[in-house]
Short mmCIF file of C-alpha atoms in Angstrom, two decimals:
data_model
loop_
_atom_site.label_atom_id
_atom_site.label_comp_id
_atom_site.label_asym_id
_atom_site.label_seq_id
_atom_site.Cartn_x
_atom_site.Cartn_y
_atom_site.Cartn_z
CA UNK A 1 116.94 82.38 113.80
CA UNK A 2 118.51 85.41 115.46
CA UNK A 3 122.22 86.18 115.41
CA UNK A 4 124.45 88.55 117.34
CA UNK A 5 126.26 91.48 115.74
CA UNK A 6 129.17 93.01 117.63
CA UNK A 7 130.25 96.54 116.77
CA UNK A 8 133.81 97.18 117.99
CA UNK A 9 135.39 100.58 118.60
CA UNK A 10 139.15 100.02 118.40
CA UNK A 11 140.11 102.80 120.78
CA UNK A 12 143.64 103.60 121.88
CA UNK A 13 142.75 103.66 125.60
CA UNK A 14 140.01 101.01 125.67
CA UNK A 15 138.04 98.70 123.41
CA UNK A 16 134.28 99.26 123.35
CA UNK A 17 131.82 96.59 122.21
CA UNK A 18 128.11 96.94 121.47
CA UNK A 19 126.09 93.76 120.91
CA UNK A 20 122.86 93.73 118.92
CA UNK A 21 120.67 90.66 118.64
CA UNK A 22 119.25 90.71 115.12
CA UNK A 23 116.12 88.64 114.56
CA UNK A 24 113.71 88.18 111.68
CA UNK A 25 111.30 90.87 112.83
CA UNK A 26 113.16 92.95 115.44
CA UNK A 27 116.63 93.95 116.58
CA UNK A 28 117.42 94.38 120.27
CA UNK A 29 120.30 95.98 122.15
CA UNK A 30 121.92 93.09 123.96
CA UNK A 31 124.68 94.84 125.93
CA UNK A 32 127.70 97.14 126.19
CA UNK A 33 131.22 96.17 127.17
CA UNK A 34 134.46 98.10 127.63
CA UNK A 35 137.92 96.55 128.03
CA UNK A 36 141.12 98.52 128.64
CA UNK A 37 143.93 98.18 126.11
CA UNK A 38 146.85 96.53 127.96
CA UNK A 39 150.03 98.54 128.39
CA UNK A 40 153.33 97.32 126.99
CA UNK A 41 156.00 97.81 124.39
CA UNK A 42 154.16 95.91 121.65
CA UNK A 43 152.62 97.93 118.79
CA UNK A 44 149.28 99.51 119.63
CA UNK A 45 147.36 97.44 117.05
CA UNK A 46 148.60 94.18 118.54
CA UNK A 47 147.62 95.25 122.04
CA UNK A 48 144.21 96.30 120.71
CA UNK A 49 143.80 92.91 119.04
CA UNK A 50 144.58 91.20 122.35
CA UNK A 51 141.93 93.33 124.05
CA UNK A 52 139.39 92.39 121.35
CA UNK A 53 140.11 88.70 121.83
CA UNK A 54 139.65 88.99 125.58
CA UNK A 55 136.43 90.98 125.22
CA UNK A 56 134.92 88.59 122.67
CA UNK A 57 135.69 85.64 124.92
CA UNK A 58 133.48 87.30 127.55
CA UNK A 59 130.64 87.92 125.12
CA UNK A 60 129.85 84.99 122.84
CA UNK A 61 131.74 82.87 120.38
CA UNK A 62 128.84 83.27 117.96
CA UNK A 63 129.01 87.09 117.76
CA UNK A 64 129.98 88.44 114.33
CA UNK A 65 132.54 91.26 114.74
CA UNK A 66 132.37 94.48 112.72
CA UNK A 67 135.11 97.14 112.88
CA UNK A 68 135.89 100.55 111.42
CA UNK A 69 139.16 101.88 110.09
CA UNK A 70 140.40 104.99 111.93
CA UNK A 71 140.00 108.23 110.07
CA UNK A 72 143.70 109.08 110.03
CA UNK A 73 144.36 106.26 107.52
CA UNK A 74 141.47 107.30 105.26
CA UNK A 75 141.07 109.83 102.48
CA UNK A 76 137.52 111.18 102.48
CA UNK A 77 136.22 113.31 99.62
CA UNK A 78 132.85 114.74 98.66
CA UNK A 79 132.21 114.41 94.91
CA UNK A 80 129.66 116.32 92.85
CA UNK A 81 128.48 114.34 89.81
CA UNK A 82 126.15 115.56 87.00
CA UNK A 83 124.03 112.38 86.98
CA UNK A 84 122.16 110.10 89.37
CA UNK A 85 122.36 106.69 87.72
CA UNK A 86 123.96 104.32 90.31
CA UNK A 87 125.78 102.35 87.60
CA UNK A 88 127.39 105.47 86.17
CA UNK A 89 128.34 106.63 89.66
CA UNK A 90 130.02 103.27 90.33
CA UNK A 91 132.02 103.61 87.12
CA UNK A 92 133.33 107.16 87.58
CA UNK A 93 133.96 107.38 91.34
CA UNK A 94 137.45 105.94 90.99
CA UNK A 95 138.46 108.39 88.26
CA UNK A 96 137.05 111.36 90.17
CA UNK A 97 138.76 110.24 93.37
CA UNK A 98 142.13 109.65 91.71
CA UNK A 99 142.55 113.34 90.99
CA UNK A 100 141.95 114.30 94.63
CA UNK A 101 144.17 111.87 96.57
CA UNK A 102 147.96 111.57 96.69
CA UNK A 103 148.11 107.81 96.09
CA UNK A 104 147.73 105.98 92.79
CA UNK A 105 144.38 104.31 92.28
CA UNK A 106 145.99 100.87 92.04
CA UNK A 107 147.47 101.32 95.52
CA UNK A 108 144.16 102.00 97.28
CA UNK A 109 140.79 100.44 97.89
CA UNK A 110 137.79 102.76 97.79
CA UNK A 111 134.05 102.76 98.31
CA UNK A 112 131.28 105.36 98.32
CA UNK A 113 127.77 106.20 99.51
CA UNK A 114 125.20 108.43 97.92
CA UNK A 115 124.59 111.55 100.01
CA UNK A 116 122.06 113.40 97.88
CA UNK A 117 120.43 112.99 94.48
CA UNK A 118 118.39 115.56 92.60
CA UNK A 119 117.47 116.82 89.18
CA UNK A 120 120.84 118.47 88.61
CA UNK A 121 122.97 115.51 89.71
CA UNK A 122 124.16 113.72 92.82
CA UNK A 123 126.51 114.19 95.75
CA UNK A 124 128.68 111.21 96.65
CA UNK A 125 130.94 110.70 99.66
CA UNK A 126 133.92 108.56 98.68
CA UNK A 127 136.56 107.05 100.94
CA UNK A 128 139.89 105.41 100.11
CA UNK A 129 142.61 103.63 102.10
CA UNK A 130 145.95 102.13 101.11
CA UNK A 131 145.93 98.43 100.35
CA UNK A 132 149.07 97.84 102.41
CA UNK A 133 147.57 99.38 105.53
CA UNK A 134 144.36 97.37 105.17
CA UNK A 135 146.37 94.19 104.66
CA UNK A 136 148.46 94.89 107.79
CA UNK A 137 145.37 95.76 109.78
CA UNK A 138 143.60 92.50 108.87
CA UNK A 139 146.74 90.39 109.29
CA UNK A 140 147.27 91.54 112.88
CA UNK A 141 143.61 91.04 113.79
CA UNK A 142 143.39 87.58 112.23
CA UNK A 143 146.66 86.55 113.88
CA UNK A 144 145.03 87.33 117.24
CA UNK A 145 141.84 85.40 116.43
CA UNK A 146 139.58 88.17 115.13
CA UNK A 147 138.24 88.23 111.58
CA UNK A 148 135.98 91.27 111.11
CA UNK A 149 133.00 90.90 108.79
CA UNK A 150 133.43 94.47 107.48
CA UNK A 151 135.72 97.49 107.79
CA UNK A 152 133.65 100.66 107.83
CA UNK A 153 134.99 104.21 107.67
CA UNK A 154 135.06 105.47 111.27
CA UNK A 155 134.20 109.15 110.73
CA UNK A 156 131.37 108.39 108.28
CA UNK A 157 129.63 105.52 110.04
CA UNK A 158 128.25 107.88 112.72
CA UNK A 159 125.46 108.64 110.26
CA UNK A 160 123.74 105.45 111.42
CA UNK A 161 123.07 107.20 114.77
CA UNK A 162 120.96 109.81 112.96
CA UNK A 163 117.38 108.84 112.21
CA UNK A 164 115.94 109.80 108.81
CA UNK A 165 113.34 112.53 109.24
CA UNK A 166 109.87 112.30 107.67
CA UNK A 167 109.62 113.64 104.14
CA UNK A 168 109.23 117.41 104.03
CA UNK A 169 106.23 119.03 102.45
CA UNK A 170 106.72 121.00 99.27
CA UNK A 171 106.54 124.35 101.04
CA UNK A 172 109.05 123.21 103.68
CA UNK A 173 111.66 121.78 101.31
CA UNK A 174 113.79 124.92 101.15
CA UNK A 175 117.44 124.03 101.79
CA UNK A 176 117.87 127.16 103.85
CA UNK A 177 115.55 125.69 106.48
CA UNK A 178 117.35 122.32 106.64
CA UNK A 179 119.32 121.79 109.85
CA UNK A 180 122.25 119.51 110.63
CA UNK A 181 123.89 118.17 113.76
CA UNK A 182 127.57 117.72 114.48
CA UNK A 183 128.52 114.47 116.21
CA UNK A 184 131.82 115.07 118.01
CA UNK A 185 133.43 111.89 119.35
CA UNK A 186 136.43 112.83 121.49
CA UNK A 187 138.66 109.81 121.96
CA UNK A 188 142.08 109.18 123.43
CA UNK A 189 144.30 109.88 120.40
CA UNK A 190 141.84 111.29 117.87
CA UNK A 191 138.55 113.09 117.54
CA UNK A 192 135.98 112.07 114.94
CA UNK A 193 133.68 114.73 113.55
CA UNK A 194 130.63 113.89 111.45
CA UNK A 195 127.99 116.33 110.27
CA UNK A 196 124.72 114.48 109.77
CA UNK A 197 121.23 115.22 108.56
CA UNK A 198 118.34 112.83 107.95
CA UNK A 199 120.53 109.77 108.35
CA UNK A 200 123.19 110.98 105.90
CA UNK A 201 126.76 112.13 106.52
CA UNK A 202 127.30 115.48 104.82
CA UNK A 203 130.90 115.91 106.00
CA UNK A 204 133.32 113.81 108.06
CA UNK A 205 136.91 114.00 109.20
CA UNK A 206 139.29 112.84 111.93
CA UNK A 207 141.38 115.28 113.97
CA UNK A 208 144.47 113.81 115.61
CA UNK A 209 143.84 115.43 118.98
CA UNK A 210 142.22 113.80 121.99
CA UNK A 211 142.39 112.99 125.65
CA UNK A 212 146.03 111.89 125.45
CA UNK A 213 147.09 115.43 124.57
CA UNK A 214 145.12 116.86 127.50
CA UNK A 215 146.75 114.41 129.92
CA UNK A 216 150.21 115.16 128.49
CA UNK A 217 149.62 118.91 128.89
CA UNK A 218 148.61 118.44 132.54
CA UNK A 219 151.65 116.25 133.22
CA UNK A 220 154.00 118.85 131.71
CA UNK A 221 152.35 121.79 133.46
CA UNK A 222 152.49 120.15 136.91
CA UNK A 223 155.72 118.22 136.32
CA UNK A 224 154.02 114.94 137.25
CA UNK A 225 153.79 111.45 135.81
CA UNK A 226 151.33 110.60 133.05
CA UNK A 227 149.36 108.33 135.35
CA UNK A 228 148.89 111.05 138.00
CA UNK A 229 147.92 113.53 135.29
CA UNK A 230 145.31 111.07 133.99
CA UNK A 231 143.83 110.72 137.47
CA UNK A 232 143.71 114.50 137.84
CA UNK A 233 141.99 114.91 134.45
CA UNK A 234 139.33 112.40 135.37
CA UNK A 235 138.85 113.70 138.92
CA UNK A 236 139.71 117.32 139.77
CA UNK A 237 140.06 118.87 136.33
CA UNK A 238 137.19 120.88 134.94
CA UNK A 239 136.65 123.76 132.59
CA UNK A 240 135.35 126.94 134.15
CA UNK A 241 132.84 129.33 132.76
CA UNK A 242 129.66 128.05 134.42
CA UNK A 243 127.92 130.01 137.14
CA UNK A 244 126.79 126.88 139.00
CA UNK A 245 130.23 126.08 140.38
CA UNK A 246 132.93 128.70 139.71
CA UNK A 247 136.61 127.83 139.99
CA UNK A 248 137.69 128.31 143.61
CA UNK A 249 141.20 126.94 144.14
CA UNK A 250 144.48 127.81 142.44
CA UNK A 251 144.81 124.23 141.21
CA UNK A 252 141.41 124.37 139.54
CA UNK A 253 142.29 127.69 137.91
CA UNK A 254 145.61 126.34 136.65
CA UNK A 255 143.99 123.14 135.38
CA UNK A 256 141.39 125.23 133.58
CA UNK A 257 144.08 127.26 131.85
CA UNK A 258 146.10 124.18 130.90
CA UNK A 259 143.03 122.42 129.47
CA UNK A 260 141.93 125.46 127.48
CA UNK A 261 145.39 125.79 125.98
CA UNK A 262 145.49 122.06 125.15
CA UNK A 263 142.01 122.19 123.62
CA UNK A 264 142.76 125.26 121.49
CA UNK A 265 144.25 123.31 118.50
CA UNK A 266 141.27 120.94 118.51
CA UNK A 267 138.77 123.81 118.65
CA UNK A 268 140.62 125.58 115.85
CA UNK A 269 140.35 122.49 113.60
CA UNK A 270 136.66 122.12 114.42
CA UNK A 271 135.96 125.79 113.61
CA UNK A 272 137.78 125.47 110.27
CA UNK A 273 135.77 122.36 109.39
CA UNK A 274 132.45 124.02 110.27
CA UNK A 275 133.34 127.18 108.34
CA UNK A 276 134.28 125.17 105.27
CA UNK A 277 131.07 123.17 105.50
CA UNK A 278 128.89 126.26 105.82
CA UNK A 279 130.60 127.93 102.87
CA UNK A 280 130.18 124.95 100.55
CA UNK A 281 126.75 123.66 101.52
CA UNK A 282 124.80 126.65 102.92
CA UNK A 283 123.36 124.32 105.55
CA UNK A 284 122.41 125.48 109.04
CA UNK A 285 123.96 123.58 111.97
CA UNK A 286 121.59 123.12 114.88
CA UNK A 287 123.74 121.65 117.65
CA UNK A 288 126.93 119.83 118.60
CA UNK A 289 126.43 116.36 120.11
CA UNK A 290 129.35 115.38 122.34
CA UNK A 291 130.36 111.79 122.96
CA UNK A 292 133.46 109.71 123.63
CA UNK A 293 135.60 109.10 126.69
CA UNK A 294 137.27 112.53 126.63
CA UNK A 295 133.83 114.05 126.18
CA UNK A 296 133.17 113.31 129.86
CA UNK A 297 135.58 116.10 130.88
CA UNK A 298 133.74 118.34 133.32
CA UNK A 299 132.55 121.61 131.82
CA UNK A 300 133.32 120.60 128.24
CA UNK A 301 129.80 121.22 126.78
CA UNK A 302 129.68 124.78 128.09
CA UNK A 303 133.25 125.41 126.91
CA UNK A 304 132.55 124.13 123.38
CA UNK A 305 129.28 126.02 123.24
CA UNK A 306 131.12 129.25 123.95
CA UNK A 307 133.98 128.52 121.54
CA UNK A 308 131.91 127.19 118.66
CA UNK A 309 128.89 129.44 119.05
CA UNK A 310 126.53 126.46 118.86
CA UNK A 311 124.37 124.68 121.44
CA UNK A 312 126.34 121.72 122.80
CA UNK A 313 124.97 118.71 124.63
CA UNK A 314 125.83 115.09 125.24
CA UNK A 315 124.66 112.45 122.81
CA UNK A 316 122.59 109.80 124.59
CA UNK A 317 124.00 106.85 122.67
CA UNK A 318 121.77 104.18 124.19
CA UNK A 319 118.62 106.22 123.56
CA UNK A 320 119.72 106.94 119.99
CA UNK A 321 120.32 103.25 119.37
CA UNK A 322 116.96 102.23 120.80
CA UNK A 323 115.22 104.90 118.74
CA UNK A 324 116.99 103.72 115.57
CA UNK A 325 115.92 100.15 116.33
CA UNK A 326 112.30 101.16 116.94
CA UNK A 327 111.85 104.19 114.67
CA UNK A 328 108.22 103.40 113.98
CA UNK A 329 107.17 103.68 117.61
CA UNK A 330 109.44 106.55 118.63
CA UNK A 331 109.05 109.09 115.82
CA UNK A 332 106.73 111.32 117.80
CA UNK A 333 108.87 111.56 120.91
CA UNK A 334 110.62 114.89 121.48
CA UNK A 335 114.40 115.02 121.13
CA UNK A 336 115.20 116.27 124.62
CA UNK A 337 118.74 117.53 125.23
CA UNK A 338 121.01 115.41 127.42
CA UNK A 339 122.80 117.56 129.96
CA UNK A 340 125.15 114.97 131.48
CA UNK A 341 127.06 112.11 129.90
CA UNK A 342 125.64 108.71 130.80
CA UNK A 343 127.38 105.35 130.86
CA UNK A 344 126.76 104.85 127.15
CA UNK A 345 128.53 108.00 125.91
CA UNK A 346 131.89 106.29 125.12
CA UNK A 347 130.09 103.73 122.95
CA UNK A 348 129.06 106.03 120.09
CA UNK A 349 131.38 104.57 117.46
CA UNK A 350 130.75 100.95 118.48
CA UNK A 351 127.00 101.59 118.46
CA UNK A 352 127.18 103.26 115.05
CA UNK A 353 129.11 100.28 113.66
CA UNK A 354 126.62 97.78 115.08
CA UNK A 355 123.62 99.73 113.77
CA UNK A 356 125.18 100.02 110.32
CA UNK A 357 125.78 96.27 110.27
CA UNK A 358 122.29 95.39 111.48
CA UNK A 359 120.26 97.49 109.05
CA UNK A 360 121.84 95.92 105.95
CA UNK A 361 121.91 99.12 103.91
CA UNK A 362 124.68 100.53 101.77
CA UNK A 363 127.70 101.50 103.85
CA UNK A 364 131.29 102.32 102.99
CA UNK A 365 133.07 99.01 103.51
CA UNK A 366 136.79 98.89 102.68
CA UNK A 367 136.99 95.14 103.05
CA UNK A 368 136.86 94.79 99.28
CA UNK A 369 138.77 93.24 96.43
CA UNK A 370 141.36 90.75 97.70
CA UNK A 371 140.25 91.37 101.31
CA UNK A 372 136.55 90.68 100.83
CA UNK A 373 135.09 88.67 103.68
CA UNK A 374 134.56 84.99 102.99
CA UNK A 375 131.96 83.41 105.19
CA UNK A 376 133.04 80.67 107.54
CA UNK A 377 130.89 77.66 108.34
CA UNK A 378 132.17 77.38 111.89
CA UNK A 379 128.78 78.45 113.24
CA UNK A 380 127.11 75.68 111.26
CA UNK A 381 129.60 73.19 112.65
CA UNK A 382 128.89 74.37 116.17
CA UNK A 383 125.18 73.98 115.52
CA UNK A 384 125.64 70.66 113.73
CA UNK A 385 123.82 68.53 116.32
CA UNK A 386 120.94 71.00 116.48
CA UNK A 387 120.64 71.14 112.70
CA UNK A 388 120.83 67.36 112.46
CA UNK A 389 118.07 67.00 115.06
CA UNK A 390 115.92 69.51 113.19
CA UNK A 391 116.50 67.70 109.92
CA UNK A 392 115.62 64.34 111.48
CA UNK A 393 112.46 65.85 112.93
CA UNK A 394 111.51 67.22 109.52
CA UNK A 395 112.09 63.81 107.87
CA UNK A 396 109.97 62.07 110.51
CA UNK A 397 107.19 64.65 110.08
CA UNK A 398 107.25 64.23 106.29
CA UNK A 399 107.24 60.43 106.67
CA UNK A 400 104.23 60.54 108.98
CA UNK A 401 102.40 62.84 106.61
CA UNK A 402 103.10 60.60 103.60
CA UNK A 403 102.11 57.50 105.59
CA UNK A 404 98.80 59.08 106.59
CA UNK A 405 98.13 60.07 103.00
CA UNK A 406 98.85 56.54 101.73
CA UNK A 407 96.57 55.05 104.39
CA UNK A 408 93.74 57.31 103.26
CA UNK A 409 94.36 56.36 99.64
CA UNK A 410 94.27 52.64 100.54
CA UNK A 411 90.91 53.05 102.25
CA UNK A 412 89.50 54.92 99.25
CA UNK A 413 90.77 52.18 96.89
CA UNK A 414 89.04 49.45 98.87
CA UNK A 415 85.79 51.38 98.76
CA UNK A 416 86.08 51.93 94.99
CA UNK A 417 86.83 48.22 94.44
CA UNK A 418 83.64 47.29 96.30
CA UNK A 419 81.64 49.71 94.13
CA UNK A 420 83.21 48.25 90.97
CA UNK A 421 82.32 44.70 92.01
CA UNK A 422 78.73 45.69 92.68
CA UNK A 423 78.43 47.46 89.31
CA UNK A 424 79.98 44.60 87.30
CA UNK A 425 77.75 42.07 89.06
CA UNK A 426 74.71 44.09 88.00
CA UNK A 427 75.93 44.49 84.40
CA UNK A 428 77.64 41.16 83.63
CA UNK A 429 76.22 38.81 86.24
CA UNK A 430 79.53 38.26 87.98
CA UNK A 431 81.86 40.55 90.01
CA UNK A 432 85.06 41.87 88.47
CA UNK A 433 87.46 44.20 90.31
CA UNK A 434 89.96 44.56 87.44
CA UNK A 435 89.37 48.14 86.34
CA UNK A 436 91.37 47.80 83.09
CA UNK A 437 89.52 44.61 82.05
CA UNK A 438 86.13 46.18 82.78
CA UNK A 439 87.09 49.28 80.82
CA UNK A 440 88.14 47.12 77.83
CA UNK A 441 84.88 45.14 77.93
CA UNK A 442 82.80 48.30 78.11
CA UNK A 443 84.68 49.91 75.22
CA UNK A 444 84.36 46.78 73.02
CA UNK A 445 80.66 46.36 73.77
CA UNK A 446 79.96 49.99 73.04
CA UNK A 447 81.64 49.71 69.63
CA UNK A 448 79.58 46.63 68.73
CA UNK A 449 76.30 48.27 69.71
CA UNK A 450 76.91 51.39 67.71
CA UNK A 451 74.83 51.55 64.48
CA UNK A 452 76.83 51.40 61.22
CA UNK A 453 77.06 54.44 59.06
CA UNK A 454 74.17 54.53 56.50
CA UNK A 455 75.05 53.84 52.86
CA UNK A 456 72.90 56.75 51.81
CA UNK A 457 71.14 59.40 53.86
CA UNK A 458 67.74 60.92 53.17
CA UNK A 459 69.48 63.88 51.64
CA UNK A 460 71.42 61.58 49.31
CA UNK A 461 68.21 59.82 48.21
CA UNK A 462 66.48 63.16 47.60
CA UNK A 463 69.41 64.24 45.45
CA UNK A 464 69.29 61.02 43.43
CA UNK A 465 65.47 61.28 43.00
CA UNK A 466 65.79 64.84 41.67
CA UNK A 467 68.44 63.66 39.21
CA UNK A 468 66.48 60.58 37.94
CA UNK A 469 63.05 62.19 37.54
CA UNK A 470 62.59 63.39 33.91
CA UNK A 471 62.95 67.11 33.42
CA UNK A 472 60.13 69.56 32.69
CA UNK A 473 60.72 69.44 28.94
CA UNK A 474 59.56 65.79 28.78
CA UNK A 475 56.82 65.67 31.37
CA UNK A 476 55.00 68.09 33.57
CA UNK A 477 55.46 66.87 37.19
CA UNK A 478 54.03 68.46 40.29
CA UNK A 479 55.18 66.68 43.52
CA UNK A 480 52.55 66.96 46.21
CA UNK A 481 54.15 64.73 48.87
CA UNK A 482 57.57 63.09 49.29
CA UNK A 483 58.27 61.01 52.42
CA UNK A 484 61.70 59.37 52.73
CA UNK A 485 61.92 56.94 55.63
CA UNK A 486 64.32 54.08 56.55
CA UNK A 487 63.65 51.16 54.14
CA UNK A 488 60.73 53.00 52.47
CA UNK A 489 59.96 56.03 50.30
CA UNK A 490 56.52 57.38 49.34
CA UNK A 491 55.87 59.77 46.41
CA UNK A 492 52.59 61.48 45.49
CA UNK A 493 52.10 63.92 42.67
CA UNK A 494 50.39 64.83 39.38
CA UNK A 495 51.56 64.43 35.80
CA UNK A 496 50.10 65.15 32.42
CA UNK A 497 49.75 61.49 31.30
CA UNK A 498 49.75 57.90 32.59
CA UNK A 499 52.79 57.12 30.47
CA UNK A 500 54.72 59.68 32.50
CA UNK A 501 53.97 57.69 35.65
CA UNK A 502 55.51 54.59 34.11
CA UNK A 503 58.57 56.57 33.03
CA UNK A 504 59.03 57.96 36.56
CA UNK A 505 58.81 54.47 38.08
CA UNK A 506 61.35 53.16 35.61
CA UNK A 507 63.84 55.94 36.42
CA UNK A 508 63.45 55.45 40.20
CA UNK A 509 64.37 51.77 39.85
CA UNK A 510 67.79 52.89 38.62
CA UNK A 511 68.62 54.23 42.10
CA UNK A 512 70.94 51.73 43.81
CA UNK A 513 69.21 51.76 47.20
CA UNK A 514 65.72 51.11 45.75
CA UNK A 515 64.64 47.47 45.29
CA UNK A 516 60.87 47.46 44.48
CA UNK A 517 58.83 50.29 43.00
CA UNK A 518 55.04 49.88 43.32
CA UNK A 519 52.63 52.20 41.51
CA UNK A 520 49.32 52.96 43.10
CA UNK A 521 46.00 53.95 41.54
CA UNK A 522 46.07 56.69 38.92
CA UNK A 523 43.13 59.11 39.06
CA UNK A 524 42.16 61.96 36.80
CA UNK A 525 42.08 65.46 38.22
CA UNK A 526 40.80 68.75 36.87
CA UNK A 527 42.62 70.10 33.85
CA UNK A 528 43.20 66.62 32.41
CA UNK A 529 46.10 65.78 34.73
CA UNK A 530 46.78 62.39 36.30
CA UNK A 531 47.29 61.98 40.08
CA UNK A 532 49.50 59.07 41.11
CA UNK A 533 51.27 57.46 44.08
CA UNK A 534 54.44 55.42 44.14
CA UNK A 535 55.68 53.29 47.06
CA UNK A 536 59.31 52.21 47.04
CA UNK A 537 61.06 49.62 49.21
CA UNK A 538 64.71 50.52 49.95
CA UNK A 539 67.56 48.28 50.99
CA UNK A 540 69.59 51.14 52.50
CA UNK A 541 68.93 52.00 56.16
#
């Protein structure tokens, strides 16, 4: 049975939703949805929660929501550990993190993911957030009817947009040749930066600069309202520097100058982050992938490419999601640069959240401890009639199967009863279909027909004959023939005198099984010996 996962980007300007239908064998992109955050004097989080409720009502009541905490409430640290055992890592992450954050460990919730493991140790990315802020975050969402299944770390979860590359050969495994990409999500109030490689986040941070600051700069420079400045930013404003369409009017030139000045703090933070990453990791950055609502500012890729000294292009979020969902069939396709932002570019964070939820792997989830998600059975209640119908169908199917089996057994029993009657008629002269009675009769008759055990065997008689016959010191006996049969024994031999024959006969009569000993004719043989025969009738079988 498939279910729907909903990744939600809790933006300050609008709420973005990405729905994935997760089945047993495949996961499909179901749709994208964007809803503006309503204006008002209420706190931003409450207005965002209202927008989520409205958006979910347009999607499906069965969708499971997943969210991410904004980076400005997180503490993200990269930890180097001298071992790779996951159990040891789990035990020491808290102690290592405590020395690098300003809050006490009891006041935060933290989680981690393994970035890299090797012979010398492992690299772990850990993330912590204050318990009070998580509690407030969840309380506001639940009060407005939204209970997220997980709370990911916004700057880190972008790693799910990066597909793991095939394993490198031994001669290509040099770290100097490894390349990374920078995912730059420019939002309304903040910009998320995540450096990824092979499906792992190597560095992540949130910069509190975004489209709001650009709009404010335009409004101040032209002494206009915020709303008019926003319209100008989305319509006429563009960054110069491209030869295709140079700046032609004074307004365009002034807008270009205002935007460059407003973007300077953001660019400075990005350059510092990239420099720090290069110094610590020695990795080579291949390109900057631009996404987010503010990322659609005209001329931004060329401007960032010039400022950062790196190739800059838009991140095709929909294509990345489809490739992550069908990696096996898309591995050989070239990664072509995207020149213009498409309709999916603002959905990078929501897509990353949905992909992270759908793949079921290890992710940083700060819904832990007292805030761990407890599954609700509301979906089962909604599907109660369907489940009951399925259960009834299963019971009926099992009943039919058992009934058919019993019918077959009844037919076989009737056939066996007929065979038993025929056999007993042949044996006893009358039919009998009582199997136990027939078995008892057969067992009793078999015992009666069995021959009794003999009182003495032929071996026993031979032993007794050898014991009774006089020894060689008294007579000289040469046995020529000895035949021991049931009820009869025959002995033929030679002795030195006729008296010896009488003595042998007398001794054989002493054997218990022998009744009558008859001596045959005694004849003289060469050497003066006497040949004799003795026939004995025995009472033992």
